[in-house]
Amino acid sequence: MRPDDGQGTSGDHLAPVPHQASTTDRVRSLVEARTDSTQVPEDPRFAARPIQVPVVLIGPMGSGKSTVGAKLGDLLGVAALDTDHLFDEVHGPIPAYFAVHGEPAFRAAESEIVLTALSVARPTVLSLGGGSVISATTRQALRQGPAVSYLDVDETEALARLGGGEGRPVLAGDPARTWRRIRSEREHLYREVATWTVTTTGLDADQVAERIADLLAAQAVQAPPAVPDRQHPDDQHPGDAR
Ligand SMILES: Nc1ncnc2c1ncn2[C@@H]1O[C@H](COP(=O)(O)OP(=O)(O)O)[C@@H](O)[C@H]1O
Ligand SMILES: O=C(O)C1=C[C@@H](OP(=O)(O)O)[C@@H](O)[C@H](O)C1
Ligand SMILES: [Mg+2]
């Protein structure tokens, strides 16, 4: 089941508002525009057997979801979307939104974006914000089809990657202490929805993307390989039955 099938999240049942598309519609338009074209996968395994389900990256801030997602999209030959980037395009910068509307409003808007992005027809790579899994509705959608990679990272490396935590309002104050607390509060949620866990500590982003590609290639989340004709007519030998 797709997340907007009966989840009441699509907004499609609402009467259209003249000259003002709902945020759901705006997100859907952005996502559809980005998934409109096809690209050749850098990894030939996905040319023979294209990916059939959304590939979702979850994990704490600094685990590399945004960076790895873009690389993985190129490997698989599908669009890479980042729900934080979609948020920014629809609602403006996350820190300003937090300051004006608060975290609960951010979480509601974030969940709407994730569900909308998951509901588009074409498979994509979707990098979520680290707190997306707080939403039970989002977790339910993540359990219904996507291949979900939990990118794990140790604290020292995450903090080195994140620097002072600029642009991430939940880290304001004491980034190290806050990152540790948030990670321990959410770890069971990541594990609850993960198809698999990829430990990223000590790996660069290319290596993480390749590891996920290996996992995807080994799972039944791709189209079956094209079955060649048992015998092409041009290859027929004299005397073969036709
Ligand atoms: N595997 C990695 N190794 C080293 N640095 C990384 C890795 N993945 C991401 N980074 C860097 O860490 C920072 C945060 O990465 P980002 O992709 O934004 O993480 P997330 O989206 O999970 O918060 C960026 O500067 C990025 O270049
Ligand atoms: O963990 C969180 O609560 C957040 C993570 C951020 O995304 P990244 O995980 O991509 O940094 C972004 O969604 C927002 O600042 C809140
Ligand atoms: Mg990110």
Coordinates of C-alpha atoms and ligand atoms in Angstrom, one line a residue:
M1 CA 0.0 0.0 0.0
R2 CA 1.2 3.5 -0.8
P3 CA 1.2 6.0 2.0
D4 CA -1.4 8.2 0.4
D5 CA -3.7 5.2 -0.1
G6 CA -6.2 5.8 2.7
Q7 CA -3.7 7.5 5.0
G8 CA -5.5 10.8 4.6
T9 CA -2.3 12.6 4.0
S10 CA -2.5 13.5 0.3
G11 CA -4.9 16.4 0.6
D12 CA -6.4 15.3 -2.8
H13 CA -9.8 15.1 -1.2
L14 CA -9.7 18.8 -0.5
A15 CA -11.3 21.3 -2.8
P16 CA -8.6 23.1 -4.8
V17 CA -7.7 26.5 -3.6
P18 CA -7.5 28.9 -6.5
H19 CA -4.0 30.3 -7.1
Q20 CA -2.6 28.6 -4.1
A21 CA -1.5 25.0 -4.5
S22 CA -1.4 23.0 -1.3
T23 CA 2.0 22.2 0.0
T24 CA 1.4 18.6 -0.8
D25 CA 0.7 19.5 -4.4
R26 CA 3.8 21.6 -4.6
V27 CA 5.9 18.8 -3.2
R28 CA 4.4 16.4 -5.6
S29 CA 5.1 18.7 -8.6
L30 CA 8.7 19.1 -7.5
V31 CA 9.2 15.4 -7.1
E32 CA 7.5 14.5 -10.3
A33 CA 9.6 17.0 -12.2
R34 CA 12.7 15.5 -10.8
T35 CA 11.7 11.9 -11.5
D36 CA 10.5 12.7 -15.0
S37 CA 13.7 11.7 -16.9
T38 CA 15.7 8.5 -17.0
Q39 CA 19.4 8.3 -16.6
V40 CA 21.9 5.5 -17.2
P41 CA 22.9 3.8 -14.0
E42 CA 26.6 4.1 -13.3
D43 CA 26.4 0.6 -11.8
P44 CA 25.7 -1.8 -14.7
R45 CA 23.9 -4.2 -12.3
F46 CA 21.0 -1.7 -12.3
A47 CA 20.9 -1.3 -16.0
A48 CA 20.0 -5.0 -16.4
R49 CA 17.7 -5.0 -13.4
P50 CA 16.3 -1.6 -12.5
I51 CA 15.4 -0.8 -9.0
Q52 CA 11.7 -1.4 -8.3
V53 CA 11.1 0.2 -4.9
P54 CA 12.0 3.5 -3.2
V55 CA 15.4 3.4 -1.6
V56 CA 15.3 5.4 1.6
L57 CA 18.2 6.5 3.8
I58 CA 17.7 7.1 7.5
G59 CA 20.0 7.8 10.4
P60 CA 21.3 10.5 12.7
M61 CA 22.5 13.9 11.7
G62 CA 26.0 13.5 10.1
S63 CA 25.5 9.9 9.1
G64 CA 25.8 11.0 5.5
K65 CA 22.2 10.5 4.2
S66 CA 22.2 13.6 2.0
T67 CA 25.7 13.1 0.6
V68 CA 25.4 9.3 0.1
G69 CA 21.9 9.7 -1.4
A70 CA 23.1 11.8 -4.3
K71 CA 25.9 9.2 -5.1
L72 CA 23.6 6.3 -4.7
G73 CA 21.1 7.9 -7.2
D74 CA 23.8 8.0 -9.8
L75 CA 24.8 4.4 -9.2
L76 CA 21.2 3.2 -9.5
G77 CA 20.2 5.6 -12.3
V78 CA 17.3 7.2 -10.4
A79 CA 16.6 10.6 -9.1
A80 CA 18.0 11.4 -5.6
L81 CA 15.7 13.5 -3.4
D82 CA 16.3 14.9 0.0
T83 CA 13.3 15.7 2.1
D84 CA 15.2 18.6 3.8
H85 CA 15.9 20.2 0.4
L86 CA 12.2 19.8 -0.5
F87 CA 11.3 21.3 2.8
D88 CA 13.5 24.3 2.1
E89 CA 12.0 24.8 -1.4
V90 CA 8.5 24.7 -0.1
H91 CA 8.7 26.3 3.4
G92 CA 12.1 28.1 3.4
P93 CA 15.2 27.4 5.5
I94 CA 14.7 24.9 8.4
P95 CA 16.3 27.1 11.1
A96 CA 14.0 30.0 10.3
Y97 CA 10.9 27.7 10.2
F98 CA 11.9 26.2 13.6
A99 CA 12.3 29.7 15.1
V100 CA 8.9 30.9 13.9
H101 CA 6.7 27.8 14.0
G102 CA 8.5 25.5 16.4
E103 CA 9.5 21.8 16.2
P104 CA 6.0 20.2 16.2
A105 CA 5.0 22.2 13.1
F106 CA 8.3 21.2 11.5
R107 CA 7.6 17.5 12.2
A108 CA 4.1 17.7 10.7
A109 CA 5.4 19.4 7.5
E110 CA 8.3 17.0 7.3
S111 CA 6.1 14.0 7.6
E112 CA 3.8 15.3 4.8
I113 CA 6.8 15.8 2.6
V114 CA 8.2 12.3 3.2
L115 CA 4.8 10.6 2.5
T116 CA 4.3 12.6 -0.7
A117 CA 7.8 11.8 -1.9
L118 CA 7.2 8.1 -1.2
S119 CA 3.9 8.1 -3.1
V120 CA 5.3 9.0 -6.5
A121 CA 5.3 6.2 -9.0
R122 CA 8.9 6.1 -10.0
P123 CA 11.5 4.6 -7.7
T124 CA 13.9 7.2 -6.2
V125 CA 16.6 7.4 -3.6
L126 CA 15.1 9.4 -0.8
S127 CA 17.3 10.9 2.0
L128 CA 15.3 11.8 5.0
G129 CA 16.0 14.2 7.8
G130 CA 17.4 12.5 10.9
G131 CA 14.2 13.1 12.9
S132 CA 11.7 11.8 10.3
V133 CA 11.3 8.5 12.1
I134 CA 9.7 10.2 15.0
S135 CA 6.5 10.2 13.0
A136 CA 4.6 6.9 13.5
T137 CA 2.8 7.6 10.2
T138 CA 6.2 7.9 8.4
R139 CA 7.4 4.7 10.1
Q140 CA 4.3 2.9 9.0
A141 CA 5.0 4.0 5.4
L142 CA 8.6 2.9 5.6
R143 CA 7.6 -0.6 6.6
Q144 CA 5.4 -0.9 3.5
G145 CA 7.8 -1.5 0.6
P146 CA 10.8 0.7 0.5
A147 CA 14.3 -0.6 1.0
V148 CA 15.4 1.3 4.1
S149 CA 19.1 1.8 4.8
Y150 CA 19.9 2.9 8.4
L151 CA 23.2 4.7 8.1
D152 CA 24.9 4.4 11.5
V153 CA 27.9 6.4 12.6
D154 CA 29.9 6.7 15.8
E155 CA 29.6 9.9 17.8
T156 CA 33.2 11.1 17.3
E157 CA 33.0 10.8 13.5
A158 CA 29.5 12.3 13.3
L159 CA 30.5 15.4 15.3
A160 CA 33.7 15.8 13.2
R161 CA 31.5 15.7 10.1
L162 CA 29.0 18.2 11.5
G163 CA 31.4 20.8 12.8
G164 CA 29.4 23.3 14.9
G165 CA 26.0 21.9 13.7
E166 CA 25.2 25.0 11.6
G167 CA 21.8 24.8 9.9
R168 CA 20.6 22.1 12.3
P169 CA 18.5 23.8 14.9
V170 CA 18.0 20.8 17.1
L171 CA 21.8 20.8 17.8
A172 CA 21.8 24.4 19.1
G173 CA 23.5 24.9 22.4
D174 CA 25.7 21.9 23.1
P175 CA 25.9 19.9 19.8
A176 CA 27.9 17.0 21.2
R177 CA 25.6 16.3 24.2
T178 CA 22.4 16.9 22.1
W179 CA 23.6 14.7 19.3
R180 CA 24.3 11.8 21.8
R181 CA 20.9 12.2 23.5
I182 CA 18.9 12.4 20.3
R183 CA 20.7 9.4 18.8
S184 CA 20.0 7.3 21.8
E185 CA 16.3 8.4 21.9
R186 CA 15.9 7.5 18.2
E187 CA 18.1 4.5 17.7
H188 CA 15.2 2.0 18.3
L189 CA 13.1 3.9 15.8
Y190 CA 15.8 3.6 13.1
R191 CA 16.1 -0.1 13.8
E192 CA 12.4 -0.7 13.8
V193 CA 12.1 0.4 10.2
A194 CA 15.5 -0.5 8.8
T195 CA 15.8 -3.2 6.1
W196 CA 19.5 -3.2 6.9
T197 CA 22.1 -1.2 8.8
V198 CA 25.2 0.2 7.2
T199 CA 28.0 1.3 9.5
T200 CA 29.5 4.3 7.9
T201 CA 32.3 5.0 10.4
G202 CA 35.6 4.9 8.6
L203 CA 34.0 4.8 5.2
D204 CA 33.9 7.6 2.7
A205 CA 30.5 8.5 1.1
D206 CA 31.4 6.6 -2.2
Q207 CA 32.1 3.5 -0.2
V208 CA 28.8 3.8 1.7
A209 CA 26.9 4.2 -1.6
E210 CA 28.6 1.2 -3.1
R211 CA 27.8 -0.9 0.0
I212 CA 24.1 0.0 -0.3
A213 CA 24.2 -0.8 -4.0
D214 CA 25.7 -4.3 -3.2
L215 CA 22.9 -4.9 -0.6
L216 CA 20.2 -3.8 -3.1
A217 CA 21.7 -6.0 -5.9
A218 CA 21.6 -9.0 -3.6
Q219 CA 17.9 -8.4 -2.6
A220 CA 14.7 -8.9 -4.5
V221 CA 14.1 -5.2 -4.9
Q222 CA 15.0 -5.1 -8.6
A223 CA 13.1 -6.2 -11.6
P224 CA 13.7 -9.8 -12.6
P225 CA 16.5 -10.0 -15.2
A226 CA 15.3 -9.8 -18.7
V227 CA 14.8 -13.4 -20.0
P228 CA 16.4 -13.6 -23.4
D229 CA 14.4 -15.3 -26.2
R230 CA 15.4 -19.0 -25.9
Q231 CA 16.6 -18.7 -29.5
H232 CA 16.6 -15.5 -31.6
P233 CA 15.4 -16.2 -35.2
D234 CA 18.7 -15.0 -36.6
D235 CA 20.4 -17.7 -34.6
Q236 CA 18.4 -20.6 -36.0
H237 CA 20.3 -23.4 -37.4
P238 CA 19.2 -25.3 -40.5
G239 CA 16.8 -28.0 -39.6
D240 CA 15.6 -26.3 -36.3
A241 CA 11.9 -26.5 -35.8
R242 CA 10.2 -23.2 -36.3
Ligands
LIG1 N1 31.0 8.8 4.8 C1 31.4 10.0 5.0 N2 32.7 10.2 5.4 C2 33.1 11.5 5.7 N3 32.3 12.6 5.6 C3 31.1 12.4 5.2 C4 30.6 11.1 4.9 N4 29.3 11.3 4.6 C5 29.0 12.6 4.7 N5 30.1 13.3 5.0 C6 30.2 14.7 5.3 O1 29.5 15.0 6.5 C7 28.8 16.1 6.5 C8 27.3 15.8 6.8 O2 26.8 14.9 5.8 P1 25.3 14.9 5.3 O3 25.2 14.1 4.1 O4 24.7 16.2 5.3 O5 24.7 14.0 6.6 P2 23.2 13.9 7.0 O6 22.3 14.2 5.8 O7 23.1 12.5 7.4 O8 23.0 14.8 8.1 C9 29.0 16.7 5.1 O9 30.0 17.7 5.2 C10 29.5 15.6 4.3 O10 30.3 16.0 3.2
LIG2 O1 17.6 15.1 13.4 C1 16.9 16.1 13.2 O2 16.0 16.3 14.0 C2 17.1 17.0 12.1 C3 18.0 16.6 11.1 C4 18.3 17.4 9.9 O3 18.6 16.6 8.8 P1 19.9 15.7 8.6 O4 19.7 14.5 9.5 O5 20.0 15.4 7.2 O6 21.0 16.5 9.2 C5 17.1 18.3 9.6 O7 16.0 17.5 9.2 C6 16.6 19.1 10.8 O8 17.7 20.0 11.1 C7 16.3 18.2 12.0
MG3 MG 20.7 15.5 5.4

